[in-house]
Short mmCIF file of C-alpha atoms in Angstrom, two decimals:
data_model
loop_
_atom_site.label_atom_id
_atom_site.label_comp_id
_atom_site.label_asym_id
_atom_site.label_seq_id
_atom_site.Cartn_x
_atom_site.Cartn_y
_atom_site.Cartn_z
CA MET A 1 0.01 -0.01 0.01
CA ASN A 2 1.08 3.58 -0.55
CA GLU A 3 2.11 5.68 2.43
CA PRO A 4 1.63 9.42 2.49
CA ARG A 5 4.93 11.00 1.52
CA LYS A 6 6.57 13.44 3.88
CA LYS A 7 7.03 16.71 2.08
CA LYS A 8 8.58 19.92 3.26
CA SER A 9 6.04 22.69 3.82
CA LEU A 10 5.81 25.97 5.63
CA SER A 11 5.28 25.89 9.40
CA PRO A 12 1.77 27.00 10.51
CA ILE A 13 3.00 30.42 11.60
CA LEU A 14 5.03 30.97 8.41
CA ASP A 15 1.95 29.93 6.41
CA GLN A 16 -0.05 32.65 8.17
CA ILE A 17 2.69 35.24 7.69
CA ALA A 18 2.99 34.46 3.95
CA TYR A 19 -0.66 33.78 3.12
CA GLY A 20 -2.82 34.78 6.08
CA GLY A 21 -4.22 37.90 4.42
CA SER A 22 -4.36 41.50 5.51
CA SER A 23 -6.03 40.80 8.86
CA VAL A 24 -3.14 38.58 9.95
CA ALA A 25 0.01 39.99 8.37
CA LEU A 26 1.19 43.42 7.27
CA ASN A 27 3.85 42.90 4.61
CA LEU A 28 5.87 46.08 4.71
CA ILE A 29 8.38 44.72 2.17
CA ARG A 30 5.82 45.05 -0.64
CA LEU A 31 5.73 48.78 -0.16
CA THR A 32 9.43 49.56 -0.13
CA ALA A 33 8.97 50.86 -3.69
CA LEU A 34 7.35 53.94 -2.22
CA ALA A 35 9.51 57.00 -1.83
CA ARG A 36 11.69 56.55 1.25
CA ASP A 37 10.10 59.42 3.11
CA ARG A 38 6.68 57.73 2.68
CA HIS A 39 7.76 54.48 4.32
CA MET A 40 5.87 53.62 7.52
CA PHE A 41 9.00 53.51 9.72
CA ARG A 42 12.02 55.81 9.87
CA GLN A 43 14.20 52.81 10.82
CA GLU A 44 14.57 51.45 7.29
CA SER A 45 15.26 47.88 8.38
CA LEU A 46 11.75 47.80 9.89
CA ASN A 47 10.28 48.41 6.44
CA ARG A 48 11.86 45.11 5.36
CA THR A 49 9.86 43.03 7.80
CA VAL A 50 6.36 41.56 8.09
CA ILE A 51 4.30 42.49 11.15
CA PHE A 52 1.87 39.77 12.12
CA LYS A 53 -0.62 38.76 14.79
CA TYR A 54 -0.61 35.48 16.63
CA PRO A 55 -3.15 34.27 19.25
CA ASN A 56 -1.82 33.49 22.72
CA PHE A 57 -4.68 32.29 24.92
CA GLU A 58 -4.91 29.75 27.72
CA GLN A 59 -7.46 27.25 26.35
CA GLN A 60 -8.81 26.08 23.02
CA ILE A 61 -11.75 28.13 21.87
CA ALA A 62 -12.42 25.96 18.84
CA ASP A 63 -12.64 22.88 21.07
CA GLN A 64 -15.21 24.43 23.41
CA PRO A 65 -18.98 24.47 22.95
CA SER A 66 -20.48 27.84 22.37
CA PRO A 67 -21.82 29.79 25.34
CA ALA A 68 -25.50 29.35 26.10
CA PRO A 69 -27.56 31.62 23.80
CA PRO A 70 -29.36 34.56 25.37
CA PRO A 71 -33.09 34.24 26.03
CA LYS A 72 -35.34 34.98 23.14
CA PRO A 73 -36.05 38.72 22.91
CA GLY A 74 -38.60 40.32 24.50
CA ALA A 75 18.17 40.62 10.42
CA ALA A 76 21.10 38.36 11.99
CA LYS A 77 20.41 34.73 11.20
CA ALA A 78 19.01 32.58 13.94
CA PRO A 79 17.82 28.97 13.98
CA PRO A 80 14.72 28.69 11.76
CA PRO A 81 12.51 27.31 14.59
CA LYS A 82 12.55 30.72 16.21
CA ALA A 83 10.20 32.01 13.54
CA ALA A 84 7.67 29.36 14.43
CA GLU A 85 7.93 29.37 18.19
CA PRO A 86 4.76 30.37 20.01
CA PRO A 87 5.03 33.56 21.99
CA PRO A 88 5.85 33.43 25.71
CA SER A 89 3.47 33.96 28.62
CA PRO A 90 -0.10 35.10 27.83
CA VAL A 91 -1.30 38.63 28.55
CA PRO A 92 -4.96 38.42 29.58
CA GLU A 93 -5.85 41.94 28.51
CA ARG A 94 -4.36 41.45 25.07
CA PRO A 95 -4.42 37.73 24.28
CA ILE A 96 -3.11 38.18 20.78
CA GLU A 97 0.58 38.83 20.28
CA THR A 98 2.07 41.32 17.79
CA ALA A 99 5.32 40.13 16.26
CA ILE A 100 7.90 41.36 13.81
CA TYR A 101 9.10 38.72 11.33
CA VAL A 102 12.59 39.40 9.98
CA PRO A 103 13.08 37.15 6.94
CA TYR A 104 16.51 35.91 5.96
CA ASP A 105 15.67 36.92 2.42
CA SER A 106 13.18 39.70 1.96
CA GLU A 107 12.28 38.35 -1.49
CA GLN A 108 11.46 34.88 -0.10
CA ILE A 109 9.72 35.37 3.17
CA GLY A 110 8.71 31.68 3.36
CA ALA A 111 12.40 30.65 3.43
CA GLY A 112 12.68 31.32 7.18
CA GLY A 113 13.67 34.12 9.45
CA TYR A 114 13.44 35.42 13.00
CA GLY A 115 10.26 36.28 14.93
CA ILE A 116 10.32 38.90 17.67
CA TYR A 117 7.20 39.20 19.83
CA LEU A 118 6.74 42.73 21.10
CA ARG A 119 5.89 41.62 24.66
CA GLN A 120 8.43 38.84 25.05
CA ARG A 121 11.33 39.04 27.45
CA GLU A 122 14.38 40.84 26.10
CA PHE A 123 12.46 42.11 23.07
CA GLU A 124 14.35 45.41 23.24
CA ARG A 125 17.69 43.61 22.85
CA LEU A 126 16.27 41.44 20.08
CA LEU A 127 14.96 44.46 18.21
CA LYS A 128 18.37 46.06 18.49
CA ASP A 129 20.17 42.90 17.34
CA HIS A 130 17.91 42.01 14.41
CA VAL A 131 16.26 45.25 13.32
CA GLY A 132 18.65 47.88 14.59
CA ILE A 133 16.36 49.77 16.98
CA ASP A 134 18.37 51.01 19.94
CA PHE A 135 16.11 51.84 22.87
CA GLU A 136 18.91 53.79 24.55
CA ALA A 137 19.52 56.10 21.59
CA LYS A 138 16.40 58.26 21.79
CA SER A 139 15.51 60.48 18.84
CA GLU A 140 12.40 61.87 17.19
CA ALA A 141 12.52 59.08 14.57
CA PHE A 142 12.93 56.45 17.31
CA GLU A 143 9.98 57.82 19.28
CA ARG A 144 7.84 57.83 16.16
CA ASP A 145 8.66 54.22 15.25
CA VAL A 146 8.07 52.90 18.75
CA ALA A 147 4.77 54.81 18.99
CA ILE A 148 3.56 53.17 15.76
CA LEU A 149 4.58 49.72 16.95
CA ARG A 150 2.61 50.22 20.16
CA LEU A 151 -0.46 51.39 18.29
CA ILE A 152 -0.27 48.32 16.01
CA ASP A 153 -0.07 46.25 19.17
CA SER A 154 -3.22 47.93 20.49
CA VAL A 155 -5.55 46.25 17.96
CA PRO A 156 -6.31 42.50 17.91
CA SER A 157 -6.03 42.09 14.12
CA LEU A 158 -4.50 43.95 11.23
CA ASP A 159 -7.77 44.57 9.40
CA PRO A 160 -7.16 47.75 7.37
CA PHE A 161 -10.12 49.58 8.98
CA LEU A 162 -8.89 48.97 12.53
CA LEU A 163 -5.23 49.57 11.65
CA LYS A 164 -5.96 52.90 9.94
CA SER A 165 -8.17 54.00 12.82
CA ALA A 166 -5.38 53.25 15.30
CA LEU A 167 -2.42 54.69 13.39
CA LEU A 168 -4.05 57.92 12.26
CA LYS A 169 -4.44 58.85 15.93
CA TYR A 170 -0.72 59.33 15.90
CA SER A 171 0.19 60.48 12.43
CA ALA A 172 -1.79 61.51 9.39
CA ASP A 173 1.26 61.22 7.10
CA ILE A 174 1.23 57.42 6.80
CA HIS A 175 0.78 56.54 3.14
CA PRO A 176 -2.70 55.22 2.31
CA ALA A 177 -1.15 52.26 0.47
CA TYR A 178 -0.49 50.71 3.90
CA PHE A 179 -4.26 50.46 4.42
CA ALA A 180 -5.94 48.18 1.89
CA ILE A 181 -9.30 49.90 2.19
CA SER A 182 -11.03 52.47 0.05
CA GLU A 183 -12.60 55.64 1.42
CA ALA A 184 -16.00 54.43 0.28
CA GLU A 185 -15.63 51.16 2.22
CA GLU A 186 -14.32 52.98 5.28
CA GLU A 187 -17.27 55.42 5.29
CA SER A 188 -19.67 52.50 4.79
CA ILE A 189 -18.28 50.72 7.87
CA LYS A 190 -18.46 53.92 9.91
CA GLY A 191 -22.07 54.33 8.81
CA LEU A 192 -22.93 50.82 10.01
CA ILE A 193 -21.27 51.53 13.37
CA ALA A 194 -23.18 54.81 13.64
CA SER A 195 -26.49 53.00 13.04
CA LYS A 196 -25.82 50.91 16.13
CA VAL A 197 -24.53 53.72 18.29
CA ASN A 198 -27.01 56.57 17.63
CA PRO A 199 -30.10 55.06 19.20
CA ILE A 200 -28.16 53.92 22.25
CA VAL A 201 -26.82 57.42 22.83
CA ALA A 202 -30.29 58.97 22.61
CA ARG A 203 -31.77 56.43 25.01
CA ALA A 204 -28.86 56.60 27.52
CA LEU A 205 -29.03 60.38 27.76
CA GLY A 206 -32.83 60.59 27.68
CA LEU A 207 -32.85 62.70 24.50
CA LYS A 208 -36.15 63.17 22.63
CA ASP A 209 -35.77 66.24 20.44
CA VAL A 210 -34.62 65.12 16.96
CA ALA A 211 -32.19 68.05 16.51
CA ASP A 212 -30.73 67.41 19.99
CA VAL A 213 -30.36 63.71 19.25
CA ASN A 214 -28.53 64.38 15.97
CA GLU A 215 -26.22 66.97 17.48
CA ARG A 216 -25.31 64.96 20.57
CA SER A 217 -25.00 61.71 18.61
CA GLN A 218 -22.46 63.35 16.29
CA ARG A 219 -20.32 64.26 19.25
CA PHE A 220 -20.50 60.72 20.60
CA LEU A 221 -19.63 59.28 17.23
CA GLN A 222 -16.58 61.50 17.15
CA ALA A 223 -15.71 60.12 20.59
CA LEU A 224 -15.66 56.61 19.08
CA TRP A 225 -12.65 57.67 17.01
CA ASP A 226 -11.23 59.79 19.80
CA PRO A 227 -12.15 58.31 23.20
CA SER A 228 -10.30 61.11 24.97
CA MET A 229 -13.28 63.42 24.26
CA PRO A 230 -15.44 64.19 27.34
CA GLU A 231 -18.49 62.61 25.70
CA ALA A 232 -16.88 59.16 26.09
CA LYS A 233 -16.70 59.49 29.89
CA LEU A 234 -20.17 61.01 30.03
CA PHE A 235 -21.64 58.05 28.08
CA VAL A 236 -20.13 55.26 30.22
CA SER A 237 -21.01 57.20 33.40
CA ALA A 238 -24.65 57.07 32.33
CA PHE A 239 -24.36 53.30 32.75
CA GLY A 240 -22.72 53.52 36.11
CA ILE A 241 -19.27 52.66 34.77
CA SER A 242 -16.12 54.59 35.82
CA GLY A 243 -15.12 57.22 33.27
CA ASP A 244 -11.57 55.81 33.44
CA GLN A 245 -12.84 52.83 31.44
CA ALA A 246 -14.25 54.99 28.64
CA SER A 247 -11.32 54.56 26.22
CA LEU A 248 -11.28 50.74 26.45
CA ILE A 249 -15.06 50.49 26.29
CA PHE A 250 -15.32 52.68 23.24
CA GLU A 251 -12.51 50.87 21.49
CA GLY A 252 -14.10 47.53 22.31
CA TRP A 253 -17.63 48.60 21.31
CA LYS A 254 -16.42 49.97 18.00
CA GLY A 255 -14.41 46.82 17.40
CA VAL A 256 -17.25 44.39 18.19
CA THR A 257 -19.53 46.28 15.79
CA PHE A 258 -16.80 46.17 13.12
CA TYR A 259 -16.31 42.43 13.49
CA GLU A 260 -20.07 41.86 13.36
CA HIS A 261 -20.03 43.55 9.95
CA THR A 262 -17.02 41.74 8.54
CA PHE A 263 -17.96 38.35 9.92
CA THR A 264 -21.45 38.57 8.44
CA ARG A 265 -19.98 39.68 5.13
CA ASN A 266 -17.72 36.59 4.97
CA LEU A 267 -20.28 34.03 6.13
CA HIS A 268 -20.95 32.78 2.61
CA GLN A 269 -17.27 31.95 2.18
CA VAL A 270 -17.15 30.12 5.53
CA ALA A 271 -20.33 28.21 4.60
CA GLY A 272 -18.68 27.16 1.30
CA VAL A 273 -15.70 25.74 3.17
CA LEU A 274 -17.95 23.76 5.55
CA ARG A 275 -20.05 22.45 2.62
CA TRP A 276 -16.93 21.19 0.85
CA LEU A 277 -15.45 19.59 3.98
CA THR A 278 -18.69 17.69 4.62
CA SER A 279 -19.39 16.69 1.00
CA ASN A 280 -18.39 13.79 -1.14
CA ASP A 281 -15.98 16.16 -2.94
CA ALA A 282 -13.71 15.92 0.13
CA THR A 283 -13.06 12.25 -0.76
CA PRO A 284 -9.59 12.19 -2.34
CA LEU A 285 -9.28 11.64 -6.05
CA ASP A 286 -6.74 8.88 -5.41
CA ILE A 287 -8.49 7.34 -2.42
CA ARG A 288 -7.93 3.78 -3.79
CA GLU A 289 -4.19 4.23 -3.37
CA PHE A 290 -4.65 5.36 0.25
CA LYS A 291 -7.71 3.36 1.30
CA HIS A 292 -5.90 2.11 4.46
CA TYR A 293 -5.66 5.74 5.66
CA LYS A 294 -9.21 6.74 4.75
CA ASP A 295 -10.69 6.38 8.24
CA GLN A 296 -7.77 8.31 9.74
CA GLN A 297 -8.22 11.22 7.35
CA ASP A 298 -11.98 11.19 7.73
CA MET A 299 -11.62 11.52 11.52
CA PHE A 300 -9.13 14.36 11.04
CA ARG A 301 -11.50 16.14 8.68
CA GLN A 302 -14.40 15.75 11.12
CA SER A 303 -12.22 17.19 13.90
CA VAL A 304 -11.45 20.25 11.77
CA VAL A 305 -15.13 20.69 10.92
CA LYS A 306 -16.07 20.48 14.62
CA LYS A 307 -13.48 23.11 15.55
CA LEU A 308 -14.60 25.47 12.81
CA ARG A 309 -18.25 25.05 13.75
CA ASN A 310 -17.57 25.60 17.43
CA LEU A 311 -15.57 28.70 16.74
CA ILE A 312 -18.31 30.11 14.52
CA SER A 313 -20.81 29.28 17.25
CA ASN A 314 -18.78 31.17 19.81
CA VAL A 315 -18.65 34.21 17.54
CA ASN A 316 -22.38 34.06 16.89
CA GLY A 317 -22.93 33.77 20.66
CA ILE A 318 -21.20 37.11 21.20
CA PHE A 319 -23.17 38.79 18.41
CA ALA A 320 -26.44 37.30 19.72
CA GLU A 321 -25.72 38.68 23.15
CA TYR A 322 -24.92 42.08 21.68
CA THR A 323 -28.12 42.16 19.65
CA GLU A 324 -30.21 40.97 22.62
CA CYS A 325 -28.94 43.50 25.19
CA HIS A 326 -29.02 46.26 22.56
CA GLY A 327 -32.68 45.52 21.94
CA GLN A 328 -33.61 45.16 25.62
CA PHE A 329 -32.24 48.60 26.30
CA LEU A 330 -33.70 50.33 23.28
CA HIS A 331 -37.17 48.78 23.39
CA GLY A 332 -37.62 47.74 27.01
CA GLY A 333 -35.48 50.30 28.84
CA ASP A 334 -33.54 47.57 30.68
CA ALA A 335 -30.01 48.97 30.95
CA LYS A 336 -28.45 46.19 33.05
CA PRO A 337 -27.72 43.66 30.22
CA PHE A 338 -26.20 46.40 28.02
CA ARG A 339 -24.14 47.68 30.97
CA ASN A 340 -22.80 44.17 31.60
CA PHE A 341 -21.97 43.85 27.91
CA LEU A 342 -20.08 47.10 27.89
CA ALA A 343 -18.19 46.14 31.02
CA GLY A 344 -16.70 43.12 29.17
CA VAL A 345 -16.73 44.50 25.62
CA TYR A 346 -12.98 45.01 25.38
CA ARG A 347 -12.34 41.34 26.12
CA ARG A 348 -14.99 40.32 23.59
CA TYR A 349 -13.31 42.58 21.01
CA TRP A 350 -10.06 40.64 21.36
CA VAL A 351 -11.71 37.26 21.26
CA LEU A 352 -13.52 38.30 18.07
CA GLY A 353 -10.18 39.45 16.65
CA TYR A 354 -8.74 35.98 17.18
CA CYS A 355 -11.85 34.30 15.76
CA SER A 356 -11.86 36.54 12.70
CA MET A 357 -8.21 35.73 11.94
CA ALA A 358 -8.70 31.99 12.43
CA VAL A 359 -11.78 31.79 10.24
CA LEU A 360 -10.44 33.99 7.47
CA HIS A 361 -7.15 32.12 7.36
CA THR A 362 -9.02 28.79 7.18
CA CYS A 363 -10.97 30.15 4.23
CA ASN A 364 -7.74 31.38 2.60
CA ILE A 365 -6.19 27.92 3.03
CA HIS A 366 -9.17 26.26 1.35
CA GLU A 367 -9.15 28.77 -1.49
CA ARG A 368 -5.45 28.28 -2.17
CA PHE A 369 -5.65 24.47 -2.24
CA MET A 370 -8.77 24.46 -4.43
CA ARG A 371 -6.87 26.28 -7.16
CA GLU A 372 -5.28 22.89 -7.88
CA ALA A 373 -8.53 20.94 -7.66
CA ILE A 374 -9.80 18.73 -10.48
CA GLN A 375 -13.56 18.96 -10.70
CA ASN A 376 -13.67 20.29 -7.15
CA ARG A 377 -11.61 17.39 -5.73
CA LEU A 378 -8.09 17.07 -4.42
CA ARG A 379 -5.56 14.27 -4.00
CA PHE A 380 -5.03 12.56 -0.64
CA GLU A 381 -1.77 14.36 0.20
CA GLN A 382 -3.23 17.73 -0.76
CA ILE A 383 -6.18 17.22 1.58
CA GLU A 384 -3.89 16.03 4.35
CA ASP A 385 -1.70 19.16 4.01
CA MET A 386 -4.76 21.40 3.86
CA LEU A 387 -6.30 19.90 7.00
CA LYS A 388 -3.04 20.25 8.94
CA ARG A 389 -2.91 23.92 8.11
CA MET A 390 -6.55 24.47 8.96
CA ASP A 391 -6.16 22.60 12.24
CA ALA A 392 -3.15 24.68 13.21
CA SER A 393 -5.08 27.91 12.55
CA LEU A 394 -8.20 26.76 14.43
CA SER A 395 -6.29 25.23 17.33
CA SER A 396 -4.29 28.34 18.26
CA GLN A 397 -4.31 28.90 21.98
CA ALA A 398 -7.56 30.67 22.85
CA ASN A 399 -9.51 31.33 26.00
CA ALA A 400 -13.19 30.41 25.69
CA SER A 401 -14.09 32.42 28.78
CA ILE A 402 -15.90 35.49 27.51
#
């Protein structure tokens, strides 16, 4: 009988860095053709790296059942494994790591390199050794680069909308090519967020006059993009929450609404992946040659399907809770569920960031492999490789506790 051949392939993390899409990886190398003064970083070696996100939770979210639904409404070379090592200890508030990938060869990022996680021990020394950033040699350019890195670290995924929102707080001179989003799409997303926020603002402040509602709502919408505005503290105080939490709550609320939009938009793609994985098309073209391994691969495929479904169910659970408490407050005047949601919204935002990355990367993996399909079917070894990559993405460390 034939045995599956061992073939060299990218590690799971390298796969995400190279092919994970804009929400997972920001490939700065592709934009080095821009004029030098339009590069994102002043430290030129940073512009020859890939910044990526990697989940670092305590449990397996994709292995957990979904939460109970709410009630019906009323540079230097290092050993290659370093690039694929998981980040160190988890950080509860930000359970997704930001890392800088320094490839050995900037024209072949899949050939290996060095990964530096921004919150790992000795990251300052590693940045100095491999990127050239010296934390002791302070300068305006240094301060700018470090500030940008910290802002990138402040969002759970590299979705262009969130990245642009974060970075433009610091500098308006970052070239728009770094944000793969059109102005029309950006305004559309802002409009969707506004449609969720406006009614809540009016209800929370007891506003009835239409002109007053419009005027005050505009101020609160501005506070979503600049939580330092006094309206942010005023809003959370109306729910009995300390004004000191306003910035995190507004960032989280905006982020949850954004992910609700993007996740819904991509549901058809996710459904297509699940349909294929559970259909007869997922039977290998050359199954007769590998019939002794059929049961093993079928079990593996079923495990991946279960993880994907559980992850989607967790995401839908958060959105269902959001919709429920939003409706209870608007239509029934019950503020407690919405207050509780706001109190934990920042954590939900980060969980959704992980889920979004995992699901989109799983879809990307499926799309890439299906380019080589023959009548919508793949060979045994192709399916095996695809399932391994999907499993790695869906099994990233994740805390199911919302």
